[in-house]
Amino acid sequence: QVQLVESGGGLVQAGKSLTLSCAASSRPFNLDVMGWYRQVAEKERELVATMDGDEGTFYGDSVKGRFTISRDFANNLVFLHMHNLEPEDTAVYYCNLHRRPWGVDFWGLGTQVTVTS
């Protein structure tokens, strides 16, 4: 079992930047993929960005060029650096650890990001 704790959410004006952090309670395995998803009420959870153990990254189309994911492997941390925020980025952001090859997912409780115009 892995616990994930997000931090860094808040209220920010459009065009500004914000960084989210996620701390894992134990060291991820090499094959684990860590990432960020977001969800707006009554909509499906949307993939934002992921990074695997080889630092390969994947970004959702709506955040490409604006968001960057990074990991501190030594300290079991993953970050989401969000730039040029838009009101459409308003959501609850969830940290995720996907454990391959079993296909098991661990989730944090989420952190709210609100972008005002």
mmCIF file with all atom_site columns, C-alpha atoms in Angstrom:
data_model
loop_
_atom_site.group_PDB
_atom_site.id
_atom_site.type_symbol
_atom_site.label_atom_id
_atom_site.label_alt_id
_atom_site.label_comp_id
_atom_site.label_asym_id
_atom_site.label_entity_id
_atom_site.label_seq_id
_atom_site.pdbx_PDB_ins_code
_atom_site.Cartn_x
_atom_site.Cartn_y
_atom_site.Cartn_z
_atom_site.occupancy
_atom_site.B_iso_or_equiv
_atom_site.pdbx_formal_charge
_atom_site.auth_seq_id
_atom_site.auth_comp_id
_atom_site.auth_asym_id
_atom_site.auth_atom_id
_atom_site.pdbx_PDB_model_num
ATOM 1   C CA . GLN A 1 1   ? 0.000   0.000  0.000   1.00 0.00 ? 1   GLN A CA 1
ATOM 2   C CA . VAL A 1 2   ? 1.286   3.454  -0.908  1.00 0.00 ? 2   VAL A CA 1
ATOM 3   C CA . GLN A 1 3   ? -0.051  6.688  0.548   1.00 0.00 ? 3   GLN A CA 1
ATOM 4   C CA . LEU A 1 4   ? 0.129   9.804  -1.589  1.00 0.00 ? 4   LEU A CA 1
ATOM 5   C CA . VAL A 1 5   ? -0.237  13.293 -0.148  1.00 0.00 ? 5   VAL A CA 1
ATOM 6   C CA . GLU A 1 6   ? -0.681  16.316 -2.386  1.00 0.00 ? 6   GLU A CA 1
ATOM 7   C CA . SER A 1 7   ? 0.047   19.917 -1.493  1.00 0.00 ? 7   SER A CA 1
ATOM 8   C CA . GLY A 1 8   ? 0.350   23.284 -3.177  1.00 0.00 ? 8   GLY A CA 1
ATOM 9   C CA . GLY A 1 9   ? -3.153  23.901 -4.456  1.00 0.00 ? 9   GLY A CA 1
ATOM 10  C CA . GLY A 1 10  ? -4.884  27.224 -4.048  1.00 0.00 ? 10  GLY A CA 1
ATOM 11  C CA . LEU A 1 11  ? -6.410  30.248 -5.689  1.00 0.00 ? 11  LEU A CA 1
ATOM 12  C CA . VAL A 1 12  ? -4.459  31.923 -8.484  1.00 0.00 ? 12  VAL A CA 1
ATOM 13  C CA . GLN A 1 13  ? -5.116  34.453 -11.213 1.00 0.00 ? 13  GLN A CA 1
ATOM 14  C CA . ALA A 1 14  ? -5.117  33.497 -14.864 1.00 0.00 ? 14  ALA A CA 1
ATOM 15  C CA . GLY A 1 15  ? -1.679  33.744 -16.432 1.00 0.00 ? 15  GLY A CA 1
ATOM 16  C CA . LYS A 1 16  ? 0.117   32.970 -13.192 1.00 0.00 ? 16  LYS A CA 1
ATOM 17  C CA . SER A 1 17  ? 2.018   29.860 -12.135 1.00 0.00 ? 17  SER A CA 1
ATOM 18  C CA . LEU A 1 18  ? 1.564   27.270 -9.405  1.00 0.00 ? 18  LEU A CA 1
ATOM 19  C CA . THR A 1 19  ? 3.465   24.144 -8.413  1.00 0.00 ? 19  THR A CA 1
ATOM 20  C CA . LEU A 1 20  ? 1.839   21.073 -6.901  1.00 0.00 ? 20  LEU A CA 1
ATOM 21  C CA . SER A 1 21  ? 3.779   18.527 -4.874  1.00 0.00 ? 21  SER A CA 1
ATOM 22  C CA . CYS A 1 22  ? 3.034   14.926 -4.044  1.00 0.00 ? 22  CYS A CA 1
ATOM 23  C CA . ALA A 1 23  ? 4.852   12.834 -1.472  1.00 0.00 ? 23  ALA A CA 1
ATOM 24  C CA . ALA A 1 24  ? 4.759   9.045  -1.601  1.00 0.00 ? 24  ALA A CA 1
ATOM 25  C CA . SER A 1 25  ? 4.981   7.110  1.654   1.00 0.00 ? 25  SER A CA 1
ATOM 26  C CA . SER A 1 26  ? 7.446   4.622  0.186   1.00 0.00 ? 26  SER A CA 1
ATOM 27  C CA . ARG A 1 27  ? 9.938   4.485  -2.653  1.00 0.00 ? 27  ARG A CA 1
ATOM 28  C CA . PRO A 1 28  ? 8.224   3.788  -5.962  1.00 0.00 ? 28  PRO A CA 1
ATOM 29  C CA . PHE A 1 29  ? 9.351   0.731  -7.883  1.00 0.00 ? 29  PHE A CA 1
ATOM 30  C CA . ASN A 1 30  ? 11.293  1.193  -11.106 1.00 0.00 ? 30  ASN A CA 1
ATOM 31  C CA . LEU A 1 31  ? 8.293   0.271  -13.253 1.00 0.00 ? 31  LEU A CA 1
ATOM 32  C CA . ASP A 1 32  ? 5.889   2.574  -11.401 1.00 0.00 ? 32  ASP A CA 1
ATOM 33  C CA . VAL A 1 33  ? 4.478   5.522  -13.254 1.00 0.00 ? 33  VAL A CA 1
ATOM 34  C CA . MET A 1 34  ? 3.682   8.600  -11.200 1.00 0.00 ? 34  MET A CA 1
ATOM 35  C CA . GLY A 1 35  ? 1.512   11.389 -12.416 1.00 0.00 ? 35  GLY A CA 1
ATOM 36  C CA . TRP A 1 36  ? -1.259  13.877 -12.050 1.00 0.00 ? 36  TRP A CA 1
ATOM 37  C CA . TYR A 1 37  ? -4.907  13.761 -12.990 1.00 0.00 ? 37  TYR A CA 1
ATOM 38  C CA . ARG A 1 38  ? -7.615  16.346 -12.514 1.00 0.00 ? 38  ARG A CA 1
ATOM 39  C CA . GLN A 1 39  ? -11.337 16.286 -12.152 1.00 0.00 ? 39  GLN A CA 1
ATOM 40  C CA . VAL A 1 40  ? -14.137 18.776 -12.342 1.00 0.00 ? 40  VAL A CA 1
ATOM 41  C CA . ALA A 1 41  ? -17.392 17.873 -10.639 1.00 0.00 ? 41  ALA A CA 1
ATOM 42  C CA . GLU A 1 42  ? -19.576 15.523 -12.690 1.00 0.00 ? 42  GLU A CA 1
ATOM 43  C CA . LYS A 1 43  ? -16.875 15.040 -15.322 1.00 0.00 ? 43  LYS A CA 1
ATOM 44  C CA . GLU A 1 44  ? -14.458 12.193 -15.855 1.00 0.00 ? 44  GLU A CA 1
ATOM 45  C CA . ARG A 1 45  ? -11.034 12.324 -14.309 1.00 0.00 ? 45  ARG A CA 1
ATOM 46  C CA . GLU A 1 46  ? -8.578  13.647 -16.893 1.00 0.00 ? 46  GLU A CA 1
ATOM 47  C CA . LEU A 1 47  ? -4.923  12.708 -17.296 1.00 0.00 ? 47  LEU A CA 1
ATOM 48  C CA . VAL A 1 48  ? -2.678  15.743 -16.913 1.00 0.00 ? 48  VAL A CA 1
ATOM 49  C CA . ALA A 1 49  ? 0.882   14.411 -16.931 1.00 0.00 ? 49  ALA A CA 1
ATOM 50  C CA . THR A 1 50  ? 2.862   11.279 -16.083 1.00 0.00 ? 50  THR A CA 1
ATOM 51  C CA . MET A 1 51  ? 6.484   10.320 -15.670 1.00 0.00 ? 51  MET A CA 1
ATOM 52  C CA . ASP A 1 52  ? 7.873   6.787  -15.546 1.00 0.00 ? 52  ASP A CA 1
ATOM 53  C CA . GLY A 1 53  ? 10.981  5.493  -13.825 1.00 0.00 ? 53  GLY A CA 1
ATOM 54  C CA . ASP A 1 54  ? 13.125  6.322  -16.852 1.00 0.00 ? 54  ASP A CA 1
ATOM 55  C CA . GLU A 1 55  ? 11.853  9.921  -16.801 1.00 0.00 ? 55  GLU A CA 1
ATOM 56  C CA . GLY A 1 56  ? 9.721   9.379  -19.836 1.00 0.00 ? 56  GLY A CA 1
ATOM 57  C CA . THR A 1 57  ? 6.838   11.842 -19.800 1.00 0.00 ? 57  THR A CA 1
ATOM 58  C CA . PHE A 1 58  ? 3.339   12.091 -21.216 1.00 0.00 ? 58  PHE A CA 1
ATOM 59  C CA . TYR A 1 59  ? 1.093   15.143 -21.204 1.00 0.00 ? 59  TYR A CA 1
ATOM 60  C CA . GLY A 1 60  ? -2.561  15.697 -21.847 1.00 0.00 ? 60  GLY A CA 1
ATOM 61  C CA . ASP A 1 61  ? -3.246  17.823 -24.909 1.00 0.00 ? 61  ASP A CA 1
ATOM 62  C CA . SER A 1 62  ? -4.815  20.636 -22.912 1.00 0.00 ? 62  SER A CA 1
ATOM 63  C CA . VAL A 1 63  ? -1.663  21.250 -20.850 1.00 0.00 ? 63  VAL A CA 1
ATOM 64  C CA . LYS A 1 64  ? 1.139   20.630 -23.346 1.00 0.00 ? 64  LYS A CA 1
ATOM 65  C CA . GLY A 1 65  ? 3.563   23.511 -23.401 1.00 0.00 ? 65  GLY A CA 1
ATOM 66  C CA . ARG A 1 66  ? 2.204   24.966 -20.149 1.00 0.00 ? 66  ARG A CA 1
ATOM 67  C CA . PHE A 1 67  ? 2.655   22.239 -17.523 1.00 0.00 ? 67  PHE A CA 1
ATOM 68  C CA . THR A 1 68  ? 5.796   20.290 -16.652 1.00 0.00 ? 68  THR A CA 1
ATOM 69  C CA . ILE A 1 69  ? 6.074   17.188 -14.489 1.00 0.00 ? 69  ILE A CA 1
ATOM 70  C CA . SER A 1 70  ? 9.201   16.380 -12.521 1.00 0.00 ? 70  SER A CA 1
ATOM 71  C CA . ARG A 1 71  ? 10.218  13.821 -9.939  1.00 0.00 ? 71  ARG A CA 1
ATOM 72  C CA . ASP A 1 72  ? 12.634  13.780 -7.046  1.00 0.00 ? 72  ASP A CA 1
ATOM 73  C CA . PHE A 1 73  ? 13.421  10.084 -7.040  1.00 0.00 ? 73  PHE A CA 1
ATOM 74  C CA . ALA A 1 74  ? 15.598  10.280 -3.947  1.00 0.00 ? 74  ALA A CA 1
ATOM 75  C CA . ASN A 1 75  ? 12.786  11.698 -1.822  1.00 0.00 ? 75  ASN A CA 1
ATOM 76  C CA . ASN A 1 76  ? 9.748   9.967  -3.386  1.00 0.00 ? 76  ASN A CA 1
ATOM 77  C CA . LEU A 1 77  ? 8.300   13.232 -4.660  1.00 0.00 ? 77  LEU A CA 1
ATOM 78  C CA . VAL A 1 78  ? 6.546   14.249 -7.848  1.00 0.00 ? 78  VAL A CA 1
ATOM 79  C CA . PHE A 1 79  ? 5.793   17.808 -8.884  1.00 0.00 ? 79  PHE A CA 1
ATOM 80  C CA . LEU A 1 80  ? 3.509   19.497 -11.345 1.00 0.00 ? 80  LEU A CA 1
ATOM 81  C CA . HIS A 1 81  ? 4.739   22.890 -12.474 1.00 0.00 ? 81  HIS A CA 1
ATOM 82  C CA . MET A 1 82  ? 1.817   24.785 -13.964 1.00 0.00 ? 82  MET A CA 1
ATOM 83  C CA . HIS A 1 83  ? 2.388   27.951 -15.979 1.00 0.00 ? 83  HIS A CA 1
ATOM 84  C CA . ASN A 1 84  ? 0.124   30.363 -17.818 1.00 0.00 ? 84  ASN A CA 1
ATOM 85  C CA . LEU A 1 85  ? -2.858  29.002 -15.927 1.00 0.00 ? 85  LEU A CA 1
ATOM 86  C CA . GLU A 1 86  ? -6.323  29.361 -17.416 1.00 0.00 ? 86  GLU A CA 1
ATOM 87  C CA . PRO A 1 87  ? -9.730  29.311 -15.723 1.00 0.00 ? 87  PRO A CA 1
ATOM 88  C CA . GLU A 1 88  ? -10.309 26.002 -17.516 1.00 0.00 ? 88  GLU A CA 1
ATOM 89  C CA . ASP A 1 89  ? -7.521  24.508 -15.399 1.00 0.00 ? 89  ASP A CA 1
ATOM 90  C CA . THR A 1 90  ? -9.728  24.848 -12.319 1.00 0.00 ? 90  THR A CA 1
ATOM 91  C CA . ALA A 1 91  ? -10.155 21.356 -10.869 1.00 0.00 ? 91  ALA A CA 1
ATOM 92  C CA . VAL A 1 92  ? -9.209  19.011 -8.080  1.00 0.00 ? 92  VAL A CA 1
ATOM 93  C CA . TYR A 1 93  ? -5.769  17.656 -8.900  1.00 0.00 ? 93  TYR A CA 1
ATOM 94  C CA . TYR A 1 94  ? -4.951  14.101 -7.865  1.00 0.00 ? 94  TYR A CA 1
ATOM 95  C CA . CYS A 1 95  ? -1.587  12.449 -7.535  1.00 0.00 ? 95  CYS A CA 1
ATOM 96  C CA . ASN A 1 96  ? -1.429  8.932  -8.935  1.00 0.00 ? 96  ASN A CA 1
ATOM 97  C CA . LEU A 1 97  ? 0.979   6.028  -8.732  1.00 0.00 ? 97  LEU A CA 1
ATOM 98  C CA . HIS A 1 98  ? 0.346   3.299  -11.296 1.00 0.00 ? 98  HIS A CA 1
ATOM 99  C CA . ARG A 1 99  ? 2.059   0.050  -10.372 1.00 0.00 ? 99  ARG A CA 1
ATOM 100 C CA . ARG A 1 100 ? 2.982   -1.988 -13.378 1.00 0.00 ? 100 ARG A CA 1
ATOM 101 C CA . PRO A 1 101 ? 2.628   -4.809 -14.350 1.00 0.00 ? 101 PRO A CA 1
ATOM 102 C CA . TRP A 1 102 ? -0.191  -5.466 -11.911 1.00 0.00 ? 102 TRP A CA 1
ATOM 103 C CA . GLY A 1 103 ? -2.169  -2.443 -13.027 1.00 0.00 ? 103 GLY A CA 1
ATOM 104 C CA . VAL A 1 104 ? -2.801  -1.253 -9.479  1.00 0.00 ? 104 VAL A CA 1
ATOM 105 C CA . ASP A 1 105 ? -3.487  2.433  -8.904  1.00 0.00 ? 105 ASP A CA 1
ATOM 106 C CA . PHE A 1 106 ? -2.920  4.461  -5.767  1.00 0.00 ? 106 PHE A CA 1
ATOM 107 C CA . TRP A 1 107 ? -4.477  7.911  -5.393  1.00 0.00 ? 107 TRP A CA 1
ATOM 108 C CA . GLY A 1 108 ? -4.040  10.899 -3.161  1.00 0.00 ? 108 GLY A CA 1
ATOM 109 C CA . LEU A 1 109 ? -7.008  12.747 -1.725  1.00 0.00 ? 109 LEU A CA 1
ATOM 110 C CA . GLY A 1 110 ? -6.587  15.634 -4.136  1.00 0.00 ? 110 GLY A CA 1
ATOM 111 C CA . THR A 1 111 ? -5.833  19.331 -3.918  1.00 0.00 ? 111 THR A CA 1
ATOM 112 C CA . GLN A 1 112 ? -8.054  22.088 -5.266  1.00 0.00 ? 112 GLN A CA 1
ATOM 113 C CA . VAL A 1 113 ? -6.723  24.511 -7.850  1.00 0.00 ? 113 VAL A CA 1
ATOM 114 C CA . THR A 1 114 ? -8.912  27.481 -8.704  1.00 0.00 ? 114 THR A CA 1
ATOM 115 C CA . VAL A 1 115 ? -7.924  29.884 -11.471 1.00 0.00 ? 115 VAL A CA 1
ATOM 116 C CA . THR A 1 116 ? -9.747  33.212 -11.625 1.00 0.00 ? 116 THR A CA 1
ATOM 117 C CA . SER A 1 117 ? -10.040 35.344 -14.728 1.00 0.00 ? 117 SER A CA 1
#
